[in-house]
XYZ file of C-alpha atoms in Angstrom:
148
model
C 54.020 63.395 120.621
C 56.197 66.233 120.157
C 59.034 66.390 122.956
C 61.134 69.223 121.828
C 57.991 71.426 121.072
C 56.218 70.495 125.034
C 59.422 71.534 126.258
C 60.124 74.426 124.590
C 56.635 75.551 126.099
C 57.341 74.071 129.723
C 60.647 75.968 129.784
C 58.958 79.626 127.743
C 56.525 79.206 130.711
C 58.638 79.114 133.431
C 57.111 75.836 134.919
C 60.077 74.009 135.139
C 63.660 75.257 134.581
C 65.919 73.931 131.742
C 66.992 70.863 132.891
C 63.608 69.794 134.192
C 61.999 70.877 131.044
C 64.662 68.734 128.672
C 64.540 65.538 130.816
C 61.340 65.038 131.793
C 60.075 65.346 127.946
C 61.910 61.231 128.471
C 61.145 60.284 131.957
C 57.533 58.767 131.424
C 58.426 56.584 128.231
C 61.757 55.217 129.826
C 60.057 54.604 133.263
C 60.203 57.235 135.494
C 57.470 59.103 136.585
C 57.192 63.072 135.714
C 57.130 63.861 139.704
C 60.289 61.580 140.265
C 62.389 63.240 136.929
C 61.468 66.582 138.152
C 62.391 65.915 141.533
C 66.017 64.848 140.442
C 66.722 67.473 137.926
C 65.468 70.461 140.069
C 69.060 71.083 140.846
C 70.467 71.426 137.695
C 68.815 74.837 136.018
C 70.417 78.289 135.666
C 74.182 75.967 134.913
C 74.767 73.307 137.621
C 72.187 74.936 140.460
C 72.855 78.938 139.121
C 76.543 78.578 138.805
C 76.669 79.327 135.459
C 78.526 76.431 134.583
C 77.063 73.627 132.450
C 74.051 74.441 130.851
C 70.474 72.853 132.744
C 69.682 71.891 129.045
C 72.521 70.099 128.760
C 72.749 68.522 131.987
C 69.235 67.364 131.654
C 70.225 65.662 127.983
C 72.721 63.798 129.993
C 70.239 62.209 132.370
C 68.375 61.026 129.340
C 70.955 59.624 127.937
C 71.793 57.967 131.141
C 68.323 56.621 131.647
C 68.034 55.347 128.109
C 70.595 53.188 128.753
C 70.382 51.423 132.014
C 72.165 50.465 134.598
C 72.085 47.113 136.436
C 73.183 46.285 139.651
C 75.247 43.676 139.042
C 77.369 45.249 136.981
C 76.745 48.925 137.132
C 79.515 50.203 134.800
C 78.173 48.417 131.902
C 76.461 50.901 129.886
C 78.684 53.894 130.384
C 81.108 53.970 127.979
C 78.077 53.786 125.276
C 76.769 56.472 127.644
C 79.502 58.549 127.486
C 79.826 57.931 123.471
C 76.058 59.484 123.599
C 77.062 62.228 125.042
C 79.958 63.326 123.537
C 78.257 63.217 120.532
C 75.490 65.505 121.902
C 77.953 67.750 123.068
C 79.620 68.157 119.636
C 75.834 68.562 117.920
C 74.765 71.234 120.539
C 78.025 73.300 120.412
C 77.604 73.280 116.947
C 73.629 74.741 117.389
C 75.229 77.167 120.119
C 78.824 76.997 120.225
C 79.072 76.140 123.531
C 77.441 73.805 126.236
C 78.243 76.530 129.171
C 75.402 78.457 130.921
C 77.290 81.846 131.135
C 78.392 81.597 127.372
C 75.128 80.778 126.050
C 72.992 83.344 128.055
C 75.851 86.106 128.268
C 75.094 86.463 132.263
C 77.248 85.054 135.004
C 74.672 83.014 137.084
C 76.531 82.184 139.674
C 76.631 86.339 140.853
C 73.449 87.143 142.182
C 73.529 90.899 140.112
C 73.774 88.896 137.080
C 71.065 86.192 137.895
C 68.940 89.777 138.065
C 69.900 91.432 135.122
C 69.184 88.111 133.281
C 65.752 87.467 134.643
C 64.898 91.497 134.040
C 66.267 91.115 130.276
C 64.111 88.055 129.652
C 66.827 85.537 128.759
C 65.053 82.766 130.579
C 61.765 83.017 128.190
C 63.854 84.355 125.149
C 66.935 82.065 124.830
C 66.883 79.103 127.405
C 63.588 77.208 125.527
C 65.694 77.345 122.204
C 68.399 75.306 124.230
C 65.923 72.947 125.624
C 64.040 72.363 122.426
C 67.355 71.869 120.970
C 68.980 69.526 123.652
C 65.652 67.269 123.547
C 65.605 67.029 119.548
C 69.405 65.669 119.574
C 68.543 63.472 122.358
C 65.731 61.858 119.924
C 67.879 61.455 116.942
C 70.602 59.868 118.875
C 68.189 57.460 120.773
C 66.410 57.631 117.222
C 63.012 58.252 119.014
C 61.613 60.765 116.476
C-alpha cells in the first residue's frame, strides 16, 4: 500500500481536503473506519476550518499520531506525552520539508479572508501545493510510527 502516494491523489483531486486526505491514509489500519476519520477531520482543511492557521496536513498528522497511540479510559493521559514527543518531532521534519507548519505561510494566501480563499482556489494552490504537504505529512507519519 502506498499512503503518501493515495493521498497525494485524494487531495490533487479535490475529494477530500488536506487534513482528510493525510489522516484517513491511517484510519482503516488503526481502527477507524474511512467514513468515521473523514467525518472528524472535515473541519480541519484550508488551516484550522479556512483560518489560515495550522496547516489541514498537519493537523491531520496529529490525529494519526493521536490514534496510533491510544487512549484508555482509565487513565486517559497516558499516552500523551509520547504523543506529544511524536509530534514535535513531525513538526521539526515538516518545517524542515516546508519551513513552516502554518497554512498562510505555506500557500502564500490568507485563508481566513474570503478574497484570499478566491485568489487561492483561482491560482490552483489547492491541486498545485497542498498534495505535496499531504504526501509529505503522511510519509513522516510512517517513518515515525515506522509503518513503511
Amino acid at each position: 500500500m502506498n499512503r503518501s502516494k493515495n493521498a497525494f491523489d485524494t487531495m490533487a483531486s479535490r475529494k477530500a481536503n488536506c487534513a482528510q486526505a493525510t489522516f484517513t491514509a491511517f484510519s482503516d489500519e488503526m481502527g477507524m473506519s474511512k467514513k468515521l476519520a473523514l467525518s472528524v477531520s472535515q473541519g480541519f482543511g484550508g488551516g484550522m476550518g479556512h483560518t489560515g492557521s495550522v496547516c489541514g496536513a498537519v493537523t491531520g498528522a496529529y490525529m494519526a499520531l493521536g490514534l496510533a497511540n491510544p487512549a484508555s479510559e482509565e487513565t486517559p493521559r497516558q499516552n500523551i506525552e509520547k504523543t506529544y514527543a511524536l509530534m514535535d518531532e513531525f513538526n521539526k521534519k515538516f518545517k524542515a520539508l516546508h519551513g513552516s507548519t502554518n497554512c498562510t505561510e505555506l500557500t502564500g494566501y490568507d485563508l481566513g479572508k474570503p478574497e484570499e480563499m478566491v485568489k487561492a482556489r483561482e491560482e490552483g494552490v489547492f491541486a498545485a501545493k497542498c498534495p505535496v504537504f499531504v504526501r509529505d505529512a503522511v510519509e513522516i507519519v510512517e517513518s515515525l510510527l515506522k509503518l513503511t
